[in-house]
Each structure stands twice: as structure tokens, then as C-alpha cells.
PDB file of C-alpha atoms in Angstrom:
ATOM      1  CA  MET A 248      10.850 -19.964 -12.391  1.00 42.00           C
ATOM      2  CA  GLY A 249      13.723 -19.651  -9.853  1.00 46.00           C
ATOM      3  CA  ARG A 250      13.286 -18.987  -6.075  1.00 59.00           C
ATOM      4  CA  PHE A 251      14.120 -15.340  -6.623  1.00 62.00           C
ATOM      5  CA  SER A 252      12.232 -14.334  -9.763  1.00 73.00           C
ATOM      6  CA  ARG A 253      12.418 -11.023 -11.265  1.00 80.00           C
ATOM      7  CA  GLY A 254       9.028  -9.968  -9.815  1.00 80.00           C
ATOM      8  CA  ALA A 255      10.225 -11.028  -6.287  1.00 78.00           C
ATOM      9  CA  ILE A 256      13.567  -9.050  -6.729  1.00 83.00           C
ATOM     10  CA  TYR A 257      11.438  -6.036  -7.751  1.00 87.00           C
ATOM     11  CA  MET A 258       9.181  -6.466  -4.661  1.00 83.00           C
ATOM     12  CA  ILE A 259      12.181  -6.553  -2.279  1.00 83.00           C
ATOM     13  CA  LEU A 260      13.516  -3.341  -3.677  1.00 90.00           C
ATOM     14  CA  ALA A 261       9.971  -1.755  -3.527  1.00 89.00           C
ATOM     15  CA  SER A 262       9.710  -2.889   0.182  1.00 84.00           C
ATOM     16  CA  PHE A 263      13.239  -1.398   1.077  1.00 92.00           C
ATOM     17  CA  PHE A 264      12.334   2.011  -0.328  1.00 94.00           C
ATOM     18  CA  PHE A 265       8.798   1.960   1.184  1.00 90.00           C
ATOM     19  CA  SER A 266      10.594   1.369   4.536  1.00 93.00           C
ATOM     20  CA  LEU A 267      12.606   4.514   3.997  1.00 95.00           C
ATOM     21  CA  MET A 268       9.517   6.417   3.155  1.00 95.00           C
ATOM     22  CA  SER A 269       7.978   5.119   6.385  1.00 95.00           C
ATOM     23  CA  VAL A 270      10.827   6.561   8.448  1.00 96.00           C
ATOM     24  CA  LEU A 271      10.452   9.888   7.009  1.00 96.00           C
ATOM     25  CA  VAL A 272       6.838   9.880   7.291  1.00 96.00           C
ATOM     26  CA  LYS A 273       6.904   9.025  11.013  1.00 96.00           C
ATOM     27  CA  GLY A 274       9.726  11.605  11.582  1.00 95.00           C
ATOM     28  CA  SER A 275       7.778  14.356   9.842  1.00 95.00           C
ATOM     29  CA  GLY A 276       4.330  13.368  11.391  1.00 94.00           C
ATOM     30  CA  ALA A 277       5.430  14.771  14.694  1.00 89.00           C
ATOM     31  CA  ASN A 278       5.115  18.368  13.165  1.00 93.00           C
ATOM     32  CA  LEU A 279       3.069  17.998  10.074  1.00 96.00           C
ATOM     33  CA  PRO A 280      -0.539  16.551   9.626  1.00 96.00           C
ATOM     34  CA  PRO A 281      -0.716  13.232   7.984  1.00 96.00           C
ATOM     35  CA  GLN A 282      -2.866  14.303   5.036  1.00 96.00           C
ATOM     36  CA  GLU A 283      -0.407  17.059   4.272  1.00 97.00           C
ATOM     37  CA  LEU A 284       2.316  14.437   4.049  1.00 97.00           C
ATOM     38  CA  VAL A 285       0.134  12.483   1.516  1.00 97.00           C
ATOM     39  CA  LEU A 286      -0.126  15.659  -0.483  1.00 97.00           C
ATOM     40  CA  ALA A 287       3.589  16.397  -0.375  1.00 96.00           C
ATOM     41  CA  ARG A 288       4.508  12.956  -1.315  1.00 94.00           C
ATOM     42  CA  SER A 289       2.083  12.825  -4.225  1.00 95.00           C
ATOM     43  CA  LEU A 290       3.284  16.200  -5.534  1.00 96.00           C
ATOM     44  CA  VAL A 291       6.913  15.161  -5.567  1.00 95.00           C
ATOM     45  CA  VAL A 292       6.136  11.670  -7.125  1.00 91.00           C
ATOM     46  CA  PHE A 293       3.805  13.270  -9.692  1.00 94.00           C
ATOM     47  CA  SER A 294       6.402  15.616 -10.946  1.00 95.00           C
ATOM     48  CA  ILE A 295       9.099  13.037 -11.276  1.00 92.00           C
ATOM     49  CA  THR A 296       6.811  10.665 -12.987  1.00 90.00           C
ATOM     50  CA  ALA A 297       5.444  13.192 -15.370  1.00 92.00           C
ATOM     51  CA  VAL A 298       9.097  13.936 -16.448  1.00 93.00           C
ATOM     52  CA  MET A 299       9.910  10.329 -16.871  1.00 90.00           C
ATOM     53  CA  LEU A 300       6.730   9.792 -19.060  1.00 91.00           C
ATOM     54  CA  ARG A 301       7.735  12.750 -21.225  1.00 90.00           C
ATOM     55  CA  ARG A 302      11.325  11.465 -21.678  1.00 91.00           C
ATOM     56  CA  LYS A 303       9.855   8.136 -22.738  1.00 89.00           C
ATOM     57  CA  ARG A 304       7.193   9.694 -24.856  1.00 85.00           C
ATOM     58  CA  LEU A 305       4.606   7.360 -23.364  1.00 84.00           C
ATOM     59  CA  ARG A 306       0.938   8.227 -23.280  1.00 78.00           C
ATOM     60  CA  LEU A 307       0.172  10.687 -20.453  1.00 78.00           C
ATOM     61  CA  TRP A 308      -3.629   9.782 -20.156  1.00 81.00           C
ATOM     62  CA  GLY A 309      -3.329   5.938 -20.511  1.00 83.00           C
ATOM     63  CA  SER A 310      -5.643   3.601 -22.124  1.00 85.00           C
ATOM     64  CA  HIS A 311      -8.082   2.436 -19.292  1.00 88.00           C
ATOM     65  CA  GLN A 312      -8.891   5.831 -17.526  1.00 91.00           C
ATOM     66  CA  LYS A 313     -11.681   4.678 -15.427  1.00 93.00           C
ATOM     67  CA  LEU A 314      -9.683   1.782 -13.869  1.00 95.00           C
ATOM     68  CA  LEU A 315      -6.721   4.057 -13.574  1.00 96.00           C
ATOM     69  CA  ILE A 316      -8.752   6.439 -11.578  1.00 96.00           C
ATOM     70  CA  LEU A 317     -10.270   3.762  -9.468  1.00 96.00           C
ATOM     71  CA  ARG A 318      -6.798   2.380  -8.762  1.00 96.00           C
ATOM     72  CA  GLY A 319      -5.929   5.860  -7.662  1.00 96.00           C
ATOM     73  CA  VAL A 320      -8.907   6.128  -5.321  1.00 98.00           C
ATOM     74  CA  PHE A 321      -8.027   2.807  -3.722  1.00 97.00           C
ATOM     75  CA  GLY A 322      -4.424   3.808  -3.383  1.00 95.00           C
ATOM     76  CA  PHE A 323      -5.293   7.154  -1.814  1.00 97.00           C
ATOM     77  CA  LEU A 324      -7.453   5.486   0.878  1.00 98.00           C
ATOM     78  CA  GLY A 325      -4.804   2.941   1.739  1.00 96.00           C
ATOM     79  CA  LEU A 326      -2.040   5.505   1.774  1.00 95.00           C
ATOM     80  CA  SER A 327      -4.073   7.824   4.011  1.00 97.00           C
ATOM     81  CA  ALA A 328      -4.776   5.167   6.574  1.00 97.00           C
ATOM     82  CA  PHE A 329      -1.146   4.036   6.491  1.00 96.00           C
ATOM     83  CA  PHE A 330       0.334   7.491   7.010  1.00 97.00           C
ATOM     84  CA  TYR A 331      -2.209   8.132   9.879  1.00 97.00           C
ATOM     85  CA  THR A 332      -1.153   4.941  11.677  1.00 96.00           C
ATOM     86  CA  LEU A 333       2.562   5.767  11.207  1.00 96.00           C
ATOM     87  CA  THR A 334       2.040   9.038  13.366  1.00 94.00           C
ATOM     88  CA  VAL A 335       0.154   7.125  16.215  1.00 93.00           C
ATOM     89  CA  LEU A 336       1.431   3.555  16.267  1.00 92.00           C
ATOM     90  CA  PRO A 337       4.966   1.982  16.670  1.00 91.00           C
ATOM     91  CA  ILE A 338       6.430   1.757  13.179  1.00 93.00           C
ATOM     92  CA  THR A 339       6.576  -2.091  13.326  1.00 89.00           C
ATOM     93  CA  ASP A 340       2.868  -2.437  14.072  1.00 88.00           C
ATOM     94  CA  SER A 341       1.956   0.227  11.340  1.00 92.00           C
ATOM     95  CA  VAL A 342       4.143  -1.410   8.620  1.00 89.00           C
ATOM     96  CA  THR A 343       3.037  -4.975   9.588  1.00 85.00           C
ATOM     97  CA  LEU A 344      -0.696  -4.068   9.300  1.00 89.00           C
ATOM     98  CA  ASN A 345       0.061  -2.245   6.040  1.00 87.00           C
ATOM     99  CA  TYR A 346       2.015  -5.300   4.653  1.00 78.00           C
ATOM    100  CA  SER A 347      -0.822  -7.504   5.449  1.00 83.00           C
ATOM    101  CA  SER A 348      -2.235  -6.105   2.044  1.00 82.00           C
ATOM    102  CA  PRO A 349      -0.944  -9.304   0.046  1.00 74.00           C
ATOM    103  CA  LEU A 350      -3.387 -11.264   2.213  1.00 80.00           C
ATOM    104  CA  PHE A 351      -6.249  -9.209   0.825  1.00 87.00           C
ATOM    105  CA  THR A 352      -4.663  -9.325  -2.640  1.00 82.00           C
ATOM    106  CA  ALA A 353      -4.704 -13.084  -2.570  1.00 79.00           C
ATOM    107  CA  LEU A 354      -8.254 -13.328  -1.322  1.00 83.00           C
ATOM    108  CA  LEU A 355      -9.481 -10.772  -3.793  1.00 87.00           C
ATOM    109  CA  ALA A 356      -7.442 -12.080  -6.631  1.00 83.00           C
ATOM    110  CA  GLN A 357      -9.881 -15.200  -6.511  1.00 81.00           C
ATOM    111  CA  PHE A 358     -12.910 -13.165  -7.275  1.00 82.00           C
ATOM    112  CA  PHE A 359     -11.349 -10.455  -9.699  1.00 83.00           C
ATOM    113  CA  LEU A 360      -8.553 -12.386 -11.372  1.00 78.00           C
ATOM    114  CA  LYS A 361      -9.866 -15.929 -11.204  1.00 75.00           C
ATOM    115  CA  GLU A 362      -6.647 -17.112  -9.301  1.00 73.00           C
ATOM    116  CA  SER A 363      -7.767 -20.109  -7.367  1.00 72.00           C
ATOM    117  CA  SER A 364      -6.600 -21.069  -3.705  1.00 70.00           C
ATOM    118  CA  SER A 365      -6.438 -24.676  -2.265  1.00 74.00           C
ATOM    119  CA  GLY A 366      -7.812 -25.658   1.063  1.00 76.00           C
ATOM    120  CA  ARG A 367      -4.335 -25.335   2.478  1.00 80.00           C
ATOM    121  CA  GLN A 368      -3.974 -21.920   1.496  1.00 77.00           C
ATOM    122  CA  TRP A 369      -7.293 -21.089   3.160  1.00 81.00           C
ATOM    123  CA  GLY A 370      -5.817 -22.372   6.289  1.00 86.00           C
ATOM    124  CA  PHE A 371      -2.924 -19.908   5.958  1.00 84.00           C
ATOM    125  CA  TYR A 372      -5.446 -17.111   5.279  1.00 83.00           C
ATOM    126  CA  LEU A 373      -7.012 -17.772   8.752  1.00 85.00           C
ATOM    127  CA  LEU A 374      -3.462 -18.088  10.426  1.00 88.00           C
ATOM    128  CA  ALA A 375      -2.595 -14.740   8.902  1.00 85.00           C
ATOM    129  CA  PHE A 376      -5.521 -13.152  10.569  1.00 84.00           C
ATOM    130  CA  LEU A 377      -4.738 -14.631  13.856  1.00 88.00           C
ATOM    131  CA  GLY A 378      -1.315 -12.975  13.613  1.00 87.00           C
ATOM    132  CA  ILE A 379      -2.897  -9.783  12.745  1.00 85.00           C
ATOM    133  CA  LEU A 380      -5.205  -9.979  15.757  1.00 83.00           C
ATOM    134  CA  LEU A 381      -2.138 -10.317  17.955  1.00 84.00           C
ATOM    135  CA  ILE A 382      -0.916  -6.986  16.590  1.00 82.00           C
ATOM    136  CA  ILE A 383      -4.365  -5.154  16.944  1.00 76.00           C
ATOM    137  CA  ARG A 384      -4.998  -6.506  20.496  1.00 70.00           C
ATOM    138  CA  PRO A 385      -8.841  -5.999  20.048  1.00 63.00           C
ATOM    139  CA  GLY A 386     -10.682  -4.885  23.144  1.00 56.00           C
ATOM    140  CA  PHE A 387      -7.862  -4.339  25.511  1.00 52.00           C
ATOM    141  CA  SER A 388      -5.683  -1.614  23.943  1.00 60.00           C
ATOM    142  CA  LEU A 389      -5.654   2.169  23.179  1.00 62.00           C
ATOM    143  CA  GLN A 390      -4.183   1.336  19.742  1.00 76.00           C
ATOM    144  CA  THR A 391      -7.091  -0.975  18.667  1.00 82.00           C
ATOM    145  CA  VAL A 392      -8.970   1.774  16.669  1.00 87.00           C
ATOM    146  CA  PRO A 393      -5.776   3.132  14.915  1.00 92.00           C
ATOM    147  CA  ALA A 394      -4.805  -0.465  14.161  1.00 90.00           C
ATOM    148  CA  LEU A 395      -8.263  -1.244  12.643  1.00 91.00           C
ATOM    149  CA  ILE A 396      -7.877   1.747  10.464  1.00 95.00           C
ATOM    150  CA  GLY A 397      -4.503   0.423   9.414  1.00 94.00           C
ATOM    151  CA  LEU A 398      -6.079  -2.875   8.522  1.00 93.00           C
ATOM    152  CA  GLY A 399      -8.642  -1.095   6.564  1.00 96.00           C
ATOM    153  CA  GLY A 400      -5.994   0.698   4.633  1.00 96.00           C
ATOM    154  CA  ALA A 401      -4.308  -2.719   3.898  1.00 94.00           C
ATOM    155  CA  PHE A 402      -7.595  -3.815   2.453  1.00 95.00           C
ATOM    156  CA  PHE A 403      -7.757  -0.811   0.102  1.00 97.00           C
ATOM    157  CA  ALA A 404      -4.109  -1.306  -0.913  1.00 93.00           C
ATOM    158  CA  GLY A 405      -5.156  -4.948  -1.741  1.00 92.00           C
ATOM    159  CA  LEU A 406      -7.790  -3.511  -4.046  1.00 95.00           C
ATOM    160  CA  ALA A 407      -5.248  -1.281  -5.555  1.00 94.00           C
ATOM    161  CA  TYR A 408      -2.987  -4.057  -6.427  1.00 87.00           C
ATOM    162  CA  ILE A 409      -5.867  -5.952  -8.122  1.00 92.00           C
ATOM    163  CA  ALA A 410      -6.369  -2.984 -10.211  1.00 93.00           C
ATOM    164  CA  VAL A 411      -2.622  -2.850 -11.251  1.00 88.00           C
ATOM    165  CA  ARG A 412      -2.672  -6.460 -12.211  1.00 85.00           C
ATOM    166  CA  GLN A 413      -5.727  -5.690 -14.444  1.00 88.00           C
ATOM    167  CA  LEU A 414      -3.949  -2.633 -15.981  1.00 90.00           C
ATOM    168  CA  ARG A 415      -0.732  -4.530 -16.817  1.00 81.00           C
ATOM    169  CA  HIS A 416      -2.125  -5.494 -20.289  1.00 84.00           C
ATOM    170  CA  SER A 417      -3.188  -1.983 -21.298  1.00 87.00           C
ATOM    171  CA  ASP A 418      -0.964   0.798 -19.540  1.00 90.00           C
ATOM    172  CA  HIS A 419       2.636   1.371 -18.769  1.00 87.00           C
ATOM    173  CA  PRO A 420       3.735   1.225 -15.075  1.00 84.00           C
ATOM    174  CA  LEU A 421       4.681   4.971 -15.079  1.00 86.00           C
ATOM    175  CA  THR A 422       1.229   5.875 -16.297  1.00 91.00           C
ATOM    176  CA  ILE A 423      -0.250   3.809 -13.522  1.00 90.00           C
ATOM    177  CA  VAL A 424       1.894   5.696 -10.973  1.00 88.00           C
ATOM    178  CA  LEU A 425       1.038   9.059 -12.465  1.00 92.00           C
ATOM    179  CA  TYR A 426      -2.703   8.568 -12.109  1.00 94.00           C
ATOM    180  CA  PHE A 427      -2.382   7.301  -8.528  1.00 93.00           C
ATOM    181  CA  GLN A 428      -0.547  10.518  -7.554  1.00 93.00           C
ATOM    182  CA  ALA A 429      -2.900  12.742  -9.493  1.00 96.00           C
ATOM    183  CA  VAL A 430      -5.888  11.284  -7.744  1.00 97.00           C
ATOM    184  CA  ALA A 431      -4.320  11.666  -4.354  1.00 97.00           C
ATOM    185  CA  ILE A 432      -3.403  15.134  -4.888  1.00 97.00           C
ATOM    186  CA  LEU A 433      -7.131  15.966  -5.810  1.00 98.00           C
ATOM    187  CA  LEU A 434      -8.471  14.174  -2.930  1.00 98.00           C
ATOM    188  CA  SER A 435      -6.084  15.465  -0.388  1.00 97.00           C
ATOM    189  CA  LEU A 436      -6.571  19.130  -1.071  1.00 97.00           C
ATOM    190  CA  PRO A 437      -9.968  19.505   0.758  1.00 96.00           C
ATOM    191  CA  TRP A 438      -8.409  18.115   3.845  1.00 95.00           C
ATOM    192  CA  VAL A 439      -5.023  20.062   3.550  1.00 97.00           C
ATOM    193  CA  ILE A 440      -6.180  23.602   2.771  1.00 96.00           C
ATOM    194  CA  PRO A 441      -8.097  24.254   5.972  1.00 95.00           C
ATOM    195  CA  ASN A 442      -5.198  22.833   8.252  1.00 93.00           C
ATOM    196  CA  PHE A 443      -2.138  23.673   6.320  1.00 95.00           C
ATOM    197  CA  VAL A 444       1.101  23.723   8.354  1.00 96.00           C
ATOM    198  CA  MET A 445       4.097  25.325   6.704  1.00 96.00           C
ATOM    199  CA  PRO A 446       7.172  23.079   6.622  1.00 95.00           C
ATOM    200  CA  ARG A 447      10.357  24.506   8.024  1.00 92.00           C
ATOM    201  CA  GLY A 448      14.099  23.855   7.245  1.00 90.00           C
ATOM    202  CA  TRP A 449      14.934  20.281   7.403  1.00 91.00           C
ATOM    203  CA  GLN A 450      11.231  19.288   6.993  1.00 94.00           C
ATOM    204  CA  TRP A 451      11.388  20.321   3.354  1.00 96.00           C
ATOM    205  CA  LEU A 452      14.315  17.910   2.839  1.00 95.00           C
ATOM    206  CA  MET A 453      12.375  15.109   4.498  1.00 95.00           C
ATOM    207  CA  LEU A 454       9.399  15.688   2.257  1.00 95.00           C
ATOM    208  CA  LEU A 455      11.568  15.589  -0.880  1.00 95.00           C
ATOM    209  CA  GLY A 456      13.173  12.290   0.300  1.00 95.00           C
ATOM    210  CA  MET A 457       9.741  10.913   1.096  1.00 95.00           C
ATOM    211  CA  GLY A 458       8.854  11.601  -2.483  1.00 92.00           C
ATOM    212  CA  ILE A 459      12.042  10.178  -4.062  1.00 93.00           C
ATOM    213  CA  ALA A 460      11.892   6.930  -1.935  1.00 94.00           C
ATOM    214  CA  THR A 461       8.251   6.628  -2.897  1.00 87.00           C
ATOM    215  CA  GLN A 462       8.905   7.021  -6.518  1.00 82.00           C
ATOM    216  CA  ALA A 463      11.424   4.206  -6.556  1.00 88.00           C
ATOM    217  CA  ALA A 464       9.182   2.011  -4.441  1.00 86.00           C
ATOM    218  CA  GLN A 465       6.156   2.659  -6.717  1.00 74.00           C
ATOM    219  CA  VAL A 466       7.934   1.797  -9.959  1.00 77.00           C
ATOM    220  CA  PHE A 467       9.439  -1.390  -8.421  1.00 85.00           C
ATOM    221  CA  LEU A 468       6.000  -2.449  -7.082  1.00 77.00           C
ATOM    222  CA  THR A 469       4.396  -1.896 -10.262  1.00 71.00           C
ATOM    223  CA  LYS A 470       7.019  -3.754 -12.190  1.00 81.00           C
ATOM    224  CA  SER A 471       6.793  -6.608  -9.771  1.00 81.00           C
ATOM    225  CA  LEU A 472       2.885  -6.804 -10.180  1.00 72.00           C
ATOM    226  CA  HIS A 473       3.597  -6.901 -14.039  1.00 76.00           C
ATOM    227  CA  GLU A 474       5.798  -9.910 -13.641  1.00 75.00           C
ATOM    228  CA  ASP A 475       3.978 -12.364 -11.423  1.00 67.00           C
ATOM    229  CA  THR A 476       0.643 -13.528 -10.182  1.00 65.00           C
ATOM    230  CA  ALA A 477      -0.890 -11.124  -7.678  1.00 56.00           C
ATOM    231  CA  ALA A 478      -0.409 -13.415  -4.763  1.00 57.00           C
ATOM    232  CA  ARG A 479       3.032 -14.512  -5.460  1.00 64.00           C
ATOM    233  CA  ALA A 480       4.445 -11.156  -6.571  1.00 62.00           C
ATOM    234  CA  THR A 481       3.444  -9.421  -3.332  1.00 59.00           C
ATOM    235  CA  ASN A 482       4.243 -12.143  -0.789  1.00 63.00           C
ATOM    236  CA  VAL A 483       8.045 -11.292  -0.526  1.00 70.00           C
ATOM    237  CA  SER A 484       7.067  -7.754   0.578  1.00 72.00           C
ATOM    238  CA  TYR A 485       7.167  -9.196   4.202  1.00 73.00           C
ATOM    239  CA  ILE A 486      10.886  -7.972   4.134  1.00 78.00           C
ATOM    240  CA  GLY A 487       9.637  -4.563   4.636  1.00 82.00           C
ATOM    241  CA  VAL A 488       8.571  -5.481   8.108  1.00 83.00           C
ATOM    242  CA  VAL A 489      12.131  -6.330   8.906  1.00 83.00           C
ATOM    243  CA  PHE A 490      13.463  -3.194   7.428  1.00 88.00           C
ATOM    244  CA  SER A 491      11.000  -1.055   9.427  1.00 90.00           C
ATOM    245  CA  THR A 492      11.745  -2.844  12.755  1.00 88.00           C
ATOM    246  CA  ILE A 493      15.315  -1.950  12.280  1.00 88.00           C
ATOM    247  CA  TRP A 494      14.618   1.585  11.507  1.00 92.00           C
ATOM    248  CA  GLY A 495      12.187   1.737  14.559  1.00 92.00           C
ATOM    249  CA  ILE A 496      14.929   0.532  16.954  1.00 92.00           C
ATOM    250  CA  VAL A 497      17.606   2.799  15.420  1.00 92.00           C
ATOM    251  CA  PHE A 498      15.798   5.991  14.875  1.00 92.00           C
ATOM    252  CA  PHE A 499      12.691   5.935  17.283  1.00 93.00           C
ATOM    253  CA  PHE A 500      13.999   3.650  20.055  1.00 91.00           C
ATOM    254  CA  GLU A 501      10.884   1.505  19.589  1.00 91.00           C
ATOM    255  CA  ILE A 502      11.365  -2.004  20.829  1.00 90.00           C
ATOM    256  CA  PRO A 503       8.597  -4.327  19.655  1.00 86.00           C
ATOM    257  CA  ASP A 504       6.853  -6.323  22.558  1.00 86.00           C
ATOM    258  CA  TRP A 505       6.167 -10.027  22.321  1.00 86.00           C
ATOM    259  CA  ARG A 506       2.761  -9.690  20.848  1.00 85.00           C
ATOM    260  CA  THR A 507       4.010  -7.665  17.961  1.00 85.00           C
ATOM    261  CA  VAL A 508       6.882  -9.858  17.260  1.00 88.00           C
ATOM    262  CA  LEU A 509       4.843 -13.183  17.479  1.00 91.00           C
ATOM    263  CA  GLY A 510       1.914 -11.532  15.629  1.00 88.00           C
ATOM    264  CA  ALA A 511       4.304 -10.333  12.774  1.00 87.00           C
ATOM    265  CA  ALA A 512       6.159 -13.643  12.640  1.00 89.00           C
ATOM    266  CA  ILE A 513       2.852 -15.478  12.203  1.00 90.00           C
ATOM    267  CA  THR A 514       1.429 -12.991   9.583  1.00 84.00           C
ATOM    268  CA  VAL A 515       4.629 -13.141   7.605  1.00 82.00           C
ATOM    269  CA  PHE A 516       4.835 -16.926   7.655  1.00 86.00           C
ATOM    270  CA  ALA A 517       1.311 -17.258   6.653  1.00 84.00           C
ATOM    271  CA  ILE A 518       1.511 -14.737   3.857  1.00 74.00           C
ATOM    272  CA  VAL A 519       4.704 -16.324   2.614  1.00 75.00           C
ATOM    273  CA  ARG A 520       3.060 -19.659   2.469  1.00 77.00           C
ATOM    274  CA  ILE A 521       0.040 -18.289   0.729  1.00 71.00           C
ATOM    275  CA  GLY A 522       2.366 -16.908  -1.975  1.00 63.00           C
ATOM    276  CA  ALA A 523       4.356 -20.155  -2.251  1.00 64.00           C
ATOM    277  CA  GLY A 524       0.936 -21.870  -3.164  1.00 59.00           C
ATOM    278  CA  GLY A 525       0.328 -19.257  -5.807  1.00 51.00           C
ATOM    279  CA  GLU A 526       2.829 -21.112  -8.052  1.00 46.00           C
ATOM    280  CA  GLN A 527      -0.018 -22.969  -9.708  1.00 39.00           C
ATOM    281  CA  THR A 528      -1.798 -20.006 -10.810  1.00 38.00           C
ATOM    282  CA  GLU A 529       0.980 -18.620 -13.042  1.00 38.00           C
ATOM    283  CA  VAL A 530      -0.082 -20.322 -16.351  1.00 30.00           C
ATOM    284  CA  LYS A 531      -3.877 -19.496 -15.993  1.00 34.00           C
ATOM    285  CA  ASP A 532      -2.963 -15.882 -15.165  1.00 34.00           C
ATOM    286  CA  LYS A 533      -0.751 -15.386 -18.067  1.00 35.00           C
ATOM    287  CA  ASP A 534      -3.276 -17.036 -20.443  1.00 36.00           C
ATOM    288  CA  GLU A 535      -5.639 -14.302 -19.572  1.00 33.00           C
ATOM    289  CA  GLY A 536      -3.414 -11.837 -21.309  1.00 33.00           C
TER     290      GLY A 536
END
């Protein structure tokens, strides 16, 4: 397979649209609670996905309901943590932590998908965590707790990606996306109802844009994970850190400090090397189908 496989191209597109979503979330988060943003995003994406499923005449309920629901729960936890960090951390820090999910995907894939790693890859796992530590700044920063929440969100996102990889044999990408949004809507409501804030004017447009960008990102993400091994399909998502850093500078005047830049560079390098080592797992993974 060439350097830029179909799965890699899908992931780059997903990362671009996710970065646009991050900008809209951060901009809206100054006035609206994070969980309300999760609900709004999920409602828009659910509506668009349901229409697409109907037009394609695909099964609305899917084939593997329990795993679809579990993927939705993992996705909801990861998304909630990510949206929270976007409202309290610089966008580069938040997105870098969120994009550490391929590290957890690669680690978890060894247990759930039987995708093995070499000793060299384990060294890159350690290097990636060292990069993350530079961003988290444990013990001497007010952003340590939010950063740890963001890291926890990345872990749950990794679990969600593993579930998507398992579902690729039984369910259409749109069905997987629909279940994610349905679960997120149901789990968000108990948090949103007591603390609801009515959006005003331009905020409605931002919420709609957030949902549209997410829809595009989710579809490309799911297609990417249908095409390649879990580790390799997600490693190119590092480009999202670059996109988000640019948006942070342009829209929020956030200039990353040297720890963030160095930590992001180390983490991205390590994850890319982990993904490069995933080439050897492709045949084994496809044989499982």
C-alpha cells in the first residue's frame, strides 16, 4: 500500500473537520455549558445521519446493537472530556491530548484485535507518554487536572475506535455514527436540562456549523477505520494538531509555549512511528474478517 493510503486520506480529512469543530466549540464554550454543546452537536449529527441512512435504505438499528451502544458510551465519555478541556485549556493543549487517542488505540488493539507490537514500538509508546507529560505539566500547573481529564477522554476515544474496528464487519459506517449520537443525546439530557442556557443569534449558527463539521469528520473517521489496521489508520490524525494550532493563533491569539510545542512534537513523532510499525499487522487483521 502506498504512503498515502485511502485510510490515511480519510483520516486527514477527518482531522481537518474535527479541527473546525474544535474552533466552534471553543468559541461557543465562552457562553454555553460544555455538555449543552455535546447535546447540540449530537442532535445535528443524528438528524443528518438519519436522513442519509433513509436515503441509502440501510438498516437503522444495525446488526450488533450491544457493541454499537458500547461504542456510543465510550464516544460520549471521550467527547464530553474533550469539550470540557476545550473550554478551559488552550486549543493546542486540548487537541494534542485528544489526539493522543491513537496511542491508546494501538495499545488496546493488542488485547482486543490481536494486533501485535514490536519492542521498538513499545519504546515509542513510552516516548509518546513523555511528550504528553510535558503538555500536562504534572504537579506544577493549574491546568494539570483539566489535562488529566483530557487524557482520560483520549483513553475512552481509543476504546471507541477499537469498537469501530470490530463493527466494520457487521455494520455500515453511518449506522455506527447514528448510534454514537443517539447514545450521546440520551446521556447528555440529565446534565443539560437543569442547567440549560438558551443560545442567542450567531450561537445557533455556530452550533449548526459544529454539527455539520462533525458529521463530515465522523464519516471520514469511520471510513478510515474500515480501511486500515487500528494503529496505522489513526496515526496520521496528528495533522489535526497542526490545524488546531493555526486556528488557536488566528482566532484566539493563543501562542503555544515551548513545553506544549516540544510535547506535541514528541507525541506526534512517537505516534507516527507507532503507526509506521503497524504495517506488519495488516494481513493478520484482514484475515480476521
